[in-house]
mmCIF file of C-alpha atoms in Angstrom:
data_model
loop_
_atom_site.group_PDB
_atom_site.id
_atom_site.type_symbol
_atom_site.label_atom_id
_atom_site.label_comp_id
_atom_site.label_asym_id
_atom_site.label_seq_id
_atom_site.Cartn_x
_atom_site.Cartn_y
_atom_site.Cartn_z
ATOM 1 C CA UNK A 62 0.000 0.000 0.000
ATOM 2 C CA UNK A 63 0.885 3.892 -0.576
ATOM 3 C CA UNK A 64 -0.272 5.582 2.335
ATOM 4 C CA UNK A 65 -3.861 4.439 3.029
ATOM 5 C CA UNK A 66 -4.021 3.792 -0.869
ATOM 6 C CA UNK A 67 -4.419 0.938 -2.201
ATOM 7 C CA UNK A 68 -2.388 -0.583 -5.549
ATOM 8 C CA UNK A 69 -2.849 -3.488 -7.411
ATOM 9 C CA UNK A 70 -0.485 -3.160 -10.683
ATOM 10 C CA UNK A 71 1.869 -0.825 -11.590
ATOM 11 C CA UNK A 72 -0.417 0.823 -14.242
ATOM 12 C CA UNK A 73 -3.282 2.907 -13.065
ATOM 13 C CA UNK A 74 -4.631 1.747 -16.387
ATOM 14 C CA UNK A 75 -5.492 -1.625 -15.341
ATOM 15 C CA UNK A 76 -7.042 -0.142 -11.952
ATOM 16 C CA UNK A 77 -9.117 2.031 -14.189
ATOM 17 C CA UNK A 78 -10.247 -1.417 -16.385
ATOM 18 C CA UNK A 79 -10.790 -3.525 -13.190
ATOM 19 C CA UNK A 80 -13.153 -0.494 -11.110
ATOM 20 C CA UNK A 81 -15.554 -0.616 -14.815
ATOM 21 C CA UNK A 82 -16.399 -4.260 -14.169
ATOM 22 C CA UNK A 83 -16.572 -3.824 -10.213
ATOM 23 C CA UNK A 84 -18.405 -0.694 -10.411
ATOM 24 C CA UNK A 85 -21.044 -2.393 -12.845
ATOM 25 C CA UNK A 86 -20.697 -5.632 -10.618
ATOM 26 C CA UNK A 87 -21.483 -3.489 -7.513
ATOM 27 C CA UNK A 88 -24.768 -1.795 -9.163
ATOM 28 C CA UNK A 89 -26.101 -5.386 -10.052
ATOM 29 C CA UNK A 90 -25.899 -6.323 -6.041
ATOM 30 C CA UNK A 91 -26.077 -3.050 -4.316
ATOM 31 C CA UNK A 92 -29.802 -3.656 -3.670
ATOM 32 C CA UNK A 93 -29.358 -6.981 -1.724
ATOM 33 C CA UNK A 94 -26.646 -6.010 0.392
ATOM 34 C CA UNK A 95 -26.914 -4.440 4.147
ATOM 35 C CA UNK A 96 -25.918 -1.015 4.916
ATOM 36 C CA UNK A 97 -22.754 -1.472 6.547
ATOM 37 C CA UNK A 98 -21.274 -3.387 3.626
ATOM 38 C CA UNK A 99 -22.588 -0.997 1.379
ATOM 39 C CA UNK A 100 -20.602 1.719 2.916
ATOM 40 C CA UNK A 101 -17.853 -1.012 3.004
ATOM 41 C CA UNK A 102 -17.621 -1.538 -0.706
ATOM 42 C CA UNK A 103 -18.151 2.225 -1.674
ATOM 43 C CA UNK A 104 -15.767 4.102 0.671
ATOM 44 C CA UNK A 105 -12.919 1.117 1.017
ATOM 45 C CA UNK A 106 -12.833 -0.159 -2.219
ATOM 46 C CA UNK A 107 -14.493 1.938 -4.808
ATOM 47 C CA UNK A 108 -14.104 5.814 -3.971
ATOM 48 C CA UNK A 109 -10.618 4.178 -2.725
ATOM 49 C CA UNK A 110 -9.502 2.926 -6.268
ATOM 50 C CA UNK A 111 -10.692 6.649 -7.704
ATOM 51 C CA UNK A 112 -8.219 7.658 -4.730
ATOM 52 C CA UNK A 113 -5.424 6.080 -6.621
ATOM 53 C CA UNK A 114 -6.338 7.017 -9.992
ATOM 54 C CA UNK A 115 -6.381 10.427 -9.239
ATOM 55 C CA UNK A 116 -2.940 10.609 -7.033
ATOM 56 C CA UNK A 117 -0.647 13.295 -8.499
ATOM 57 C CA UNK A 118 1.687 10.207 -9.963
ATOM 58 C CA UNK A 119 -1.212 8.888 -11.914
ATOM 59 C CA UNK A 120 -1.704 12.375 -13.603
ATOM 60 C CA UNK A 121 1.627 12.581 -15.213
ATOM 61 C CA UNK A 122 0.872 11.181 -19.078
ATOM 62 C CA UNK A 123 -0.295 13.221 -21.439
ATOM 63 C CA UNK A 124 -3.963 14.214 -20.711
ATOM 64 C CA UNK A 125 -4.927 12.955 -23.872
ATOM 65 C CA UNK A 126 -3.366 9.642 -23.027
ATOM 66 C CA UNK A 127 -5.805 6.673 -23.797
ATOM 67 C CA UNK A 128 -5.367 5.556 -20.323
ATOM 68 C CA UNK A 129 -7.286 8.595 -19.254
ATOM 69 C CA UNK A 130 -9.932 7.877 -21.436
ATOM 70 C CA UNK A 131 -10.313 4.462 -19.370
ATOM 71 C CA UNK A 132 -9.847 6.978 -16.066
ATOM 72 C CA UNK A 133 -13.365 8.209 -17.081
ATOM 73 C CA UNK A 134 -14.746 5.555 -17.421
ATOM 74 C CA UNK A 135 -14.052 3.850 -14.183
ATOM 75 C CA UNK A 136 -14.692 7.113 -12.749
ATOM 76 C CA UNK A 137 -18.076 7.948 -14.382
ATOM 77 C CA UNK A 138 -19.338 4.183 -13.779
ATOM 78 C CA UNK A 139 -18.668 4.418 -10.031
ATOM 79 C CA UNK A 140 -20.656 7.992 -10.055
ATOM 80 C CA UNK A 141 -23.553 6.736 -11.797
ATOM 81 C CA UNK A 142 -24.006 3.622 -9.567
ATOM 82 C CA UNK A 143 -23.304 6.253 -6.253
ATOM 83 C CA UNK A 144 -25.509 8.934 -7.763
ATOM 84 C CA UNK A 145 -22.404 11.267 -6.694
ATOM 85 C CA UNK A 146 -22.733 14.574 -9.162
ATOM 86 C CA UNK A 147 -18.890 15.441 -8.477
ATOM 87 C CA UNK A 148 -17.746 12.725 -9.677
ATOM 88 C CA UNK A 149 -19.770 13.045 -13.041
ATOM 89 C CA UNK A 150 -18.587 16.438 -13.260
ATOM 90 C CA UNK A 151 -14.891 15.090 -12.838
ATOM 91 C CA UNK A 152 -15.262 11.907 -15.351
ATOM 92 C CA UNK A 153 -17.044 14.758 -17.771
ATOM 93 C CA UNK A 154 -15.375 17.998 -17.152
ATOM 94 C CA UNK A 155 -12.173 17.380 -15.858
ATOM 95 C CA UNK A 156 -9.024 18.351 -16.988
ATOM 96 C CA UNK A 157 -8.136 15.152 -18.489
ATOM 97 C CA UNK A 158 -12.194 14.357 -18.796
ATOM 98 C CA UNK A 159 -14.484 13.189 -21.488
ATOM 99 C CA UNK A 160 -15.253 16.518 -23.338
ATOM 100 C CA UNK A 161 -11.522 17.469 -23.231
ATOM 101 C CA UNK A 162 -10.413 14.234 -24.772
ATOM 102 C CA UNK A 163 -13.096 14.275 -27.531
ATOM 103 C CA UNK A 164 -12.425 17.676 -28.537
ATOM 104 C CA UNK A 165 -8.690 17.486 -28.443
ATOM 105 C CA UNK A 166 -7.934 13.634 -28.949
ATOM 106 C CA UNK A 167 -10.308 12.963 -31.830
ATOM 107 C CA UNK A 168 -9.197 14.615 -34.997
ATOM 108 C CA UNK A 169 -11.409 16.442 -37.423
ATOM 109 C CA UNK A 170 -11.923 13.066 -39.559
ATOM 110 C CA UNK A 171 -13.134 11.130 -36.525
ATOM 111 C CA UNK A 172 -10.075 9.293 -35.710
ATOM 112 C CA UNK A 173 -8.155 8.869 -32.639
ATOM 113 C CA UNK A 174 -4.722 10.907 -32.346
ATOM 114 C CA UNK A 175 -2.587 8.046 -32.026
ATOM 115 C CA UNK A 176 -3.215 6.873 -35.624
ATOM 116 C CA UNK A 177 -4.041 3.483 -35.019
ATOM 117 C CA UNK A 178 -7.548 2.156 -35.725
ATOM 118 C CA UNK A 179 -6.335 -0.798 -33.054
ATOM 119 C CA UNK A 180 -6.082 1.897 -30.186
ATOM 120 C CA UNK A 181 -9.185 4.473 -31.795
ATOM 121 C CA UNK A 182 -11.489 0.961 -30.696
ATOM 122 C CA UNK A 183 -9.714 0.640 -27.479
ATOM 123 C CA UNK A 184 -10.610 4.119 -26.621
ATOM 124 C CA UNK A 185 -14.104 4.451 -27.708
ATOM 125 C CA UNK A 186 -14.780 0.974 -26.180
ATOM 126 C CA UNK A 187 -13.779 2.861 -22.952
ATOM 127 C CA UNK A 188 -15.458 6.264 -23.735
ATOM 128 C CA UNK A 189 -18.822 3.645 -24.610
ATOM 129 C CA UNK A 190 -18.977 3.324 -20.602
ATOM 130 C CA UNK A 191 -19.209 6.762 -20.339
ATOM 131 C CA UNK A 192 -21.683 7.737 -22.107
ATOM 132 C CA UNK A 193 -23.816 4.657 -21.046
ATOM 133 C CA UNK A 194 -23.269 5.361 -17.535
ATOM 134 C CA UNK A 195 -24.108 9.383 -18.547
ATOM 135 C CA UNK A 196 -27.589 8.216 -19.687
ATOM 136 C CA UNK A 197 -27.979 6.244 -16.642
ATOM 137 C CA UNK A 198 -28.140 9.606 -14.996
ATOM 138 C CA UNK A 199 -30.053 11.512 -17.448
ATOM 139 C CA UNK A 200 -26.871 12.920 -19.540
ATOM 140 C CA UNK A 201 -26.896 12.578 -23.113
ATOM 141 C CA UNK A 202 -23.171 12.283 -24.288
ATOM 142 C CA UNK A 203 -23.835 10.996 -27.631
ATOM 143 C CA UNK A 204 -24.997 14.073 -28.726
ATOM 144 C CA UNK A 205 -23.198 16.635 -26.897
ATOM 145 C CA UNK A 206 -21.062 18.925 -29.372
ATOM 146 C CA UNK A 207 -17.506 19.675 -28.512
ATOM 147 C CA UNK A 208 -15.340 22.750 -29.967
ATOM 148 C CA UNK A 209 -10.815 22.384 -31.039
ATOM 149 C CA UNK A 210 -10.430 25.725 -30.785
ATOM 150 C CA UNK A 211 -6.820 24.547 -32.273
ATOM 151 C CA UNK A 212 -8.694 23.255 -35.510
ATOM 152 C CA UNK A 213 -11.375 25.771 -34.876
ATOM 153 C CA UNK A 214 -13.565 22.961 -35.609
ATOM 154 C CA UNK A 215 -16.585 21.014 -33.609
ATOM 155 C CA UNK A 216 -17.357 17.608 -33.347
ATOM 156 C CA UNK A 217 -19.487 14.831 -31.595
ATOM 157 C CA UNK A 218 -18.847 11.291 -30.254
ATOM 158 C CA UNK A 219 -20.602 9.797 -33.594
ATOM 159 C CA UNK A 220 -18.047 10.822 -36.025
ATOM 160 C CA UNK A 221 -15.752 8.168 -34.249
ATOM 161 C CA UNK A 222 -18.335 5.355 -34.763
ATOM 162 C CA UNK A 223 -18.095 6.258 -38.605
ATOM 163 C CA UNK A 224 -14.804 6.920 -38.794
ATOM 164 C CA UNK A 225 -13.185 3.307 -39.076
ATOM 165 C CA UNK A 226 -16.206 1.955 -41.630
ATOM 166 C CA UNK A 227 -13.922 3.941 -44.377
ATOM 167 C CA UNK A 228 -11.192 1.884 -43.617
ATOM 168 C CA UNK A 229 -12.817 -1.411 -44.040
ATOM 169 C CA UNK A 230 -11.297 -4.087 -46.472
ATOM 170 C CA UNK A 231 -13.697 -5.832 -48.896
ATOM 171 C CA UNK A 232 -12.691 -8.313 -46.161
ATOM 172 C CA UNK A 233 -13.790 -7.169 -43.327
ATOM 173 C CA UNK A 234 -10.512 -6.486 -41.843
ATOM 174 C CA UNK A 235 -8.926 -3.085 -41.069
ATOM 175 C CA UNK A 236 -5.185 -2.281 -41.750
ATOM 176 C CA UNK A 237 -2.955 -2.346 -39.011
ATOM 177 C CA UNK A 238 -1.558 1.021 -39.108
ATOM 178 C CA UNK A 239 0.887 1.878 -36.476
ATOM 179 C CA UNK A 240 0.793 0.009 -33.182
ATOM 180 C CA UNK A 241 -1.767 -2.821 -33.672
ATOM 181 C CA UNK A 242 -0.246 -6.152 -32.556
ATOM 182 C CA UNK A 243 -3.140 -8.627 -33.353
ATOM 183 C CA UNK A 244 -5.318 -7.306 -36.172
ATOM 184 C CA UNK A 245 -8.766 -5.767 -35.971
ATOM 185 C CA UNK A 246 -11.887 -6.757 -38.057
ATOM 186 C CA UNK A 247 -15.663 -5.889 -38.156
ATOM 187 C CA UNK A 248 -16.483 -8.426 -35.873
ATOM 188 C CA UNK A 249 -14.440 -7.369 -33.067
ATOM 189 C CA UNK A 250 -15.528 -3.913 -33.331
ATOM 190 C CA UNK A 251 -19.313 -5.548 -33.100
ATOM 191 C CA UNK A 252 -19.881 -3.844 -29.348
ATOM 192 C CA UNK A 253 -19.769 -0.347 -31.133
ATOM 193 C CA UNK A 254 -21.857 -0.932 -33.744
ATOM 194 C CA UNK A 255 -24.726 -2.796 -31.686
ATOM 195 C CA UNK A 256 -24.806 0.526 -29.877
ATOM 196 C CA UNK A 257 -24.413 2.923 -32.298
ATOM 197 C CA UNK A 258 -27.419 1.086 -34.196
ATOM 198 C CA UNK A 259 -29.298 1.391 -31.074
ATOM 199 C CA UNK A 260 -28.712 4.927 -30.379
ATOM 200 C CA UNK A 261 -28.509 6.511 -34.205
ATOM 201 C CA UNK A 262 -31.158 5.567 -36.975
ATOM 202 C CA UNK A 263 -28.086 5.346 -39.411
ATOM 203 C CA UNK A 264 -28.342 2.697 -42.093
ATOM 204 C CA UNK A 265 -24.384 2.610 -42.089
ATOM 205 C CA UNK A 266 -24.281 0.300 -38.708
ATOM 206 C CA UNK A 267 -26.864 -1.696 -40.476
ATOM 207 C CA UNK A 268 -23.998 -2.316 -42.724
ATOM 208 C CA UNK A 269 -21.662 -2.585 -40.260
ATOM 209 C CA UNK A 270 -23.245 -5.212 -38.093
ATOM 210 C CA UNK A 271 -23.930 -7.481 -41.184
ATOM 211 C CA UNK A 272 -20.443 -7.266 -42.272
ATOM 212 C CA UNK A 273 -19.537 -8.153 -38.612
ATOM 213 C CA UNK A 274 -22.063 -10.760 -38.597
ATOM 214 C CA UNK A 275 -20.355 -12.632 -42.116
ATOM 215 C CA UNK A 276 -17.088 -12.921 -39.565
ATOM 216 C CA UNK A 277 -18.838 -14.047 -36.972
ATOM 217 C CA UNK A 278 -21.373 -15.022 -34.468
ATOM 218 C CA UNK A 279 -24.176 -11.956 -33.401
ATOM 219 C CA UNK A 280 -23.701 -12.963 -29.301
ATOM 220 C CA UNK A 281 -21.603 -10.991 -27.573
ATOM 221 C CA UNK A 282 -23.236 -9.257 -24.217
ATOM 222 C CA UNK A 283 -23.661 -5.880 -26.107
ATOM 223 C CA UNK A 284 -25.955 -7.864 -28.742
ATOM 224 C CA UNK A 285 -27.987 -8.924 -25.980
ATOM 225 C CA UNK A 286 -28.191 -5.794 -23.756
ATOM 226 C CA UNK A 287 -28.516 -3.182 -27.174
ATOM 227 C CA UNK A 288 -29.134 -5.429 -30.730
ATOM 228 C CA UNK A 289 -31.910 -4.259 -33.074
ATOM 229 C CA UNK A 290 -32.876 -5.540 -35.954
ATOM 230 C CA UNK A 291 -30.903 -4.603 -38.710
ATOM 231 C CA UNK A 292 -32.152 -4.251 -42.493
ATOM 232 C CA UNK A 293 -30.189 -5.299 -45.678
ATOM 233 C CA UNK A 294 -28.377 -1.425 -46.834
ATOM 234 C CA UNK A 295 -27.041 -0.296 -49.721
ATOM 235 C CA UNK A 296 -24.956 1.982 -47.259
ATOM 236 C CA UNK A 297 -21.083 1.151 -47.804
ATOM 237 C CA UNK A 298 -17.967 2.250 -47.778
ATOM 238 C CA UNK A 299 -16.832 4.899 -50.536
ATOM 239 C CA UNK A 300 -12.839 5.876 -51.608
ATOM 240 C CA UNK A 301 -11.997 9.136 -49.448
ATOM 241 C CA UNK A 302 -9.663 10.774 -47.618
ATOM 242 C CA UNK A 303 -8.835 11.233 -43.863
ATOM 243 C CA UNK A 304 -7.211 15.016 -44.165
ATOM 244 C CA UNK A 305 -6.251 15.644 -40.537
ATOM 245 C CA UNK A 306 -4.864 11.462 -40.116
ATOM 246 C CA UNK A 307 -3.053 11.633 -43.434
ATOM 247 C CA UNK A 308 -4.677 8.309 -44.855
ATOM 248 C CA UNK A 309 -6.163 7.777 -48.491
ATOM 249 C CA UNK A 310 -8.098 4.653 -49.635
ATOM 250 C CA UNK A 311 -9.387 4.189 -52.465
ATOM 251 C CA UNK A 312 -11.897 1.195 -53.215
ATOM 252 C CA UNK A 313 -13.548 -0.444 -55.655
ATOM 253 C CA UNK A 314 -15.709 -3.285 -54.909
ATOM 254 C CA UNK A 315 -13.075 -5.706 -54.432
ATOM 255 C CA UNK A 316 -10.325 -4.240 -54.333
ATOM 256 C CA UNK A 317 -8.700 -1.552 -51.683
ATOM 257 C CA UNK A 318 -5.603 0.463 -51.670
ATOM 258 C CA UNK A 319 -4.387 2.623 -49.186
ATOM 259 C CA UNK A 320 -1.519 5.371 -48.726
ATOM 260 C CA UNK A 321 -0.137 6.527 -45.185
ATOM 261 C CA UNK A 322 0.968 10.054 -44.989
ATOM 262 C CA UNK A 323 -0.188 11.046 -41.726
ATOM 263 C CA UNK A 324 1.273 12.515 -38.382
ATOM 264 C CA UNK A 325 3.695 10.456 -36.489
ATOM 265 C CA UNK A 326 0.830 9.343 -33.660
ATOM 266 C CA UNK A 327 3.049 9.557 -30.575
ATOM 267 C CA UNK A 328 4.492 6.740 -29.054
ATOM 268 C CA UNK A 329 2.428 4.380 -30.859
ATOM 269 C CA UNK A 330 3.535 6.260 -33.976
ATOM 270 C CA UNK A 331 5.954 4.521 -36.947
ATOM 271 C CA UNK A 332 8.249 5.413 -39.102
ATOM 272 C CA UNK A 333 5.710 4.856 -42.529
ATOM 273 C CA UNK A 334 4.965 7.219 -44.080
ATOM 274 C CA UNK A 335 3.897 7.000 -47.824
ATOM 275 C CA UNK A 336 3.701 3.296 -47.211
ATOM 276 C CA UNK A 337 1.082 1.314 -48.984
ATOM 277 C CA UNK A 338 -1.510 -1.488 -48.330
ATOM 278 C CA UNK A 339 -3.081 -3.021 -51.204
ATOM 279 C CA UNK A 340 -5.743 -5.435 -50.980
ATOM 280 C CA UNK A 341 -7.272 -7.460 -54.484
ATOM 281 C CA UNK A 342 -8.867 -10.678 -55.462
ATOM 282 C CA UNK A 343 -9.556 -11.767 -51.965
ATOM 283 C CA UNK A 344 -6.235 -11.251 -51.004
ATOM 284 C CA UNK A 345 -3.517 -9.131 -49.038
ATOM 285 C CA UNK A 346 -0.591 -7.749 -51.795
ATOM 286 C CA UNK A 347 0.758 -5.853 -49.404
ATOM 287 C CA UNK A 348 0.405 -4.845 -46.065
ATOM 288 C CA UNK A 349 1.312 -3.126 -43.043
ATOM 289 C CA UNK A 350 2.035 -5.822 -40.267
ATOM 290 C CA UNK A 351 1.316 -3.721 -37.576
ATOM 291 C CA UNK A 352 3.881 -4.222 -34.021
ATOM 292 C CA UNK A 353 4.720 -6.876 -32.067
ATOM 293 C CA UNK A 354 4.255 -7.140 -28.208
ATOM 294 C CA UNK A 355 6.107 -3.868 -26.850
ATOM 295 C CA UNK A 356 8.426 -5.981 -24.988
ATOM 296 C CA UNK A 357 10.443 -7.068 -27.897
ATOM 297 C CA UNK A 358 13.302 -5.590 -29.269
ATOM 298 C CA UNK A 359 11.993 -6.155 -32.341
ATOM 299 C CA UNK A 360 9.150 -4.155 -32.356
ATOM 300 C CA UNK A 361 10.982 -0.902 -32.509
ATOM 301 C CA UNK A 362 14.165 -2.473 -34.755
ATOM 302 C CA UNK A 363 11.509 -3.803 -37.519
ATOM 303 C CA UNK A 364 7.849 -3.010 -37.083
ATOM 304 C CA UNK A 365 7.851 0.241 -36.342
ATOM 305 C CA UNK A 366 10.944 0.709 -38.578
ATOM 306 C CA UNK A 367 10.804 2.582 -42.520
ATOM 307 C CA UNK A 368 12.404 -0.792 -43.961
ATOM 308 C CA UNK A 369 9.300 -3.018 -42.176
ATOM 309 C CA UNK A 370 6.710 -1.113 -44.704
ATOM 310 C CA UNK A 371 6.073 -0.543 -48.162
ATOM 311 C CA UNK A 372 7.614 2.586 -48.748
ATOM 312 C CA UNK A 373 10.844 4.478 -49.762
ATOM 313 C CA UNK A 374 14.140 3.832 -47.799
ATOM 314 C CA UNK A 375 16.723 7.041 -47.870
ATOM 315 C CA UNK A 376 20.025 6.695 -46.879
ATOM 316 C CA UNK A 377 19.359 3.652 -44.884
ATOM 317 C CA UNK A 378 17.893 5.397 -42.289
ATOM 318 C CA UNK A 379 14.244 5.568 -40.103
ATOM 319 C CA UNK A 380 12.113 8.755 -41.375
ATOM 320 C CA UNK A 381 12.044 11.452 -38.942
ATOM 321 C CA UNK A 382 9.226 11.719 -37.109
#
């Protein structure tokens, strides 16, 4: 223990994931347990974990770190389940809160920061919690408008639901730009799209889910707790570009090609750009292999490297950032 705080990994990141499911766990029981261990659960072990998120050493990444975006949500599902307004306010407002990372994190196209479609569904399967626990308390996040005064542009939560959809393959599969170490497809992005079908009449996540559905199986827990029927759509993906992320695709209907000329994307950033992914006749040309697990050497010496994609080598040397 730190003090009278308790820690359980050396990432508050994984505190942050663990307090979503006990939080949630906690609202499920909360009515069949006595008062004393009500008190129990709430001040020692969830306003506790909070405690350690928020110590001053847990507040030194970037704020628009993804690992604040799962912050929030831990946060905001322990204030919905306590009915405790500063804590919504905090999870919402706060300096490394909801609004600021969805006005500053998200670019103008829809697309996480970080350049990585991999890490753009890790956050908004985070940010999901917080606006479901938001309309738990009568807050409607999916809707709320947000201003980058650096952009001088304004955007909501739903332009990251459609951003990835221009990325899919006639596959189903989504490159693996940047850091992505085991692939991402429609089907594992099926959570988001059962919700945004639910909360946006959209044909374009009837699309989605259908594609997700030729992958695989319709039964995860967010089918159950938000699926709708979805209709046949004509709605699909069209070539275009992704100004502020620096990607182009262009598609026909079975064929895909895409060029990387983007910002670096911070530390899950590589050294790519003008690379290439080209996708035809059912079948990967060439492609961007994404990272390896971070502990390797050779993550940095060859995936993240110029030479490990298709693109030009000068001098024998990594681009600069």
């Amino acid at each position: 223990t730190l003090g009278n705080v308790g820690k359980l990994t050396t990432q508050s990141l994984d505190e942050a994931v663990l307090l979503i499911d006990l939080a949630w766990s906690y609202d499920l029981i909360k009515t069949n347990l006595k008062g004393e261990v009500k008190i129990h659960i709430e001040e020692n072990l969830l306003l506790d974990i909070i405690s350690t998120l928020q110590r001053e050493s847990n507040l030194q990444k970037s704020p628009l770190s993804n690992w604040y975006a799962y912050h929030n949500a831990g946060i905001m599902m322990v204030a919905s389940t306590l009915g405790n307004s500063s804590l919504v306010d905090l999870a919402i407002n706060g300096t490394h809160g909801f609004k600021f990372q969805l006005a500053n994190g998200v670019l103008g196209d829809g697309l996480w920061h970080e350049g990585s479609i991999s890490y753009h569904n890790y956050t908004l399967n985070s940010m999901i919690f917080v606006m479901e626990a938001g309309r738990m308390v009568g807050l409607d996040l999916y809707n709320t408008t947000v201003f980058d005064s650096a952009t001088n542009s304004s955007r909501t939560v739903k332009d990251m639901f459609l951003a990835p959809l221009g990325l899919v393959r006639p596959d189903g599969h989504i490159p693996k730009l940047n850091d992505d170490i085991r692939g991402i497809n429609l089907h594992d992005m099926l959570r988001i799209y059962e919700l945004a079908n639910m909360i946006w009449d959209d044909e374009v996540f009837d699309w989605a889910i259908l594609r997700a559905s030729e992958i695989g199986p319709r039964d995860q827990w967010a089918s159950y707790f938000w699926g709708q029927s979805v209709s046949e759509s004509d709605s699909y993906p069209i070539s275009r570009t992704y100004n502020e992320s620096g990607i182009g695709v262009l598609r026909t209907e079975n064929s895909f090609l895409l060029l990387d000329y983007g910002p670096h994307g911070g530390w899950h950033g590589h050294f790519d750009k003008l690379s290439f992914e080209f996708f035809a006749l059912g079948s990967e040309m060439f492609i961007d292999h994404g990272v390896t697990v971070y502990s390797l050497p050779i993550s940095s010496e060859w995936f993240r490297s110029t030479l490990g994609h298709s693109t030009l080598l000068v001098g024998n040397q990594n681009q600069l950032e």
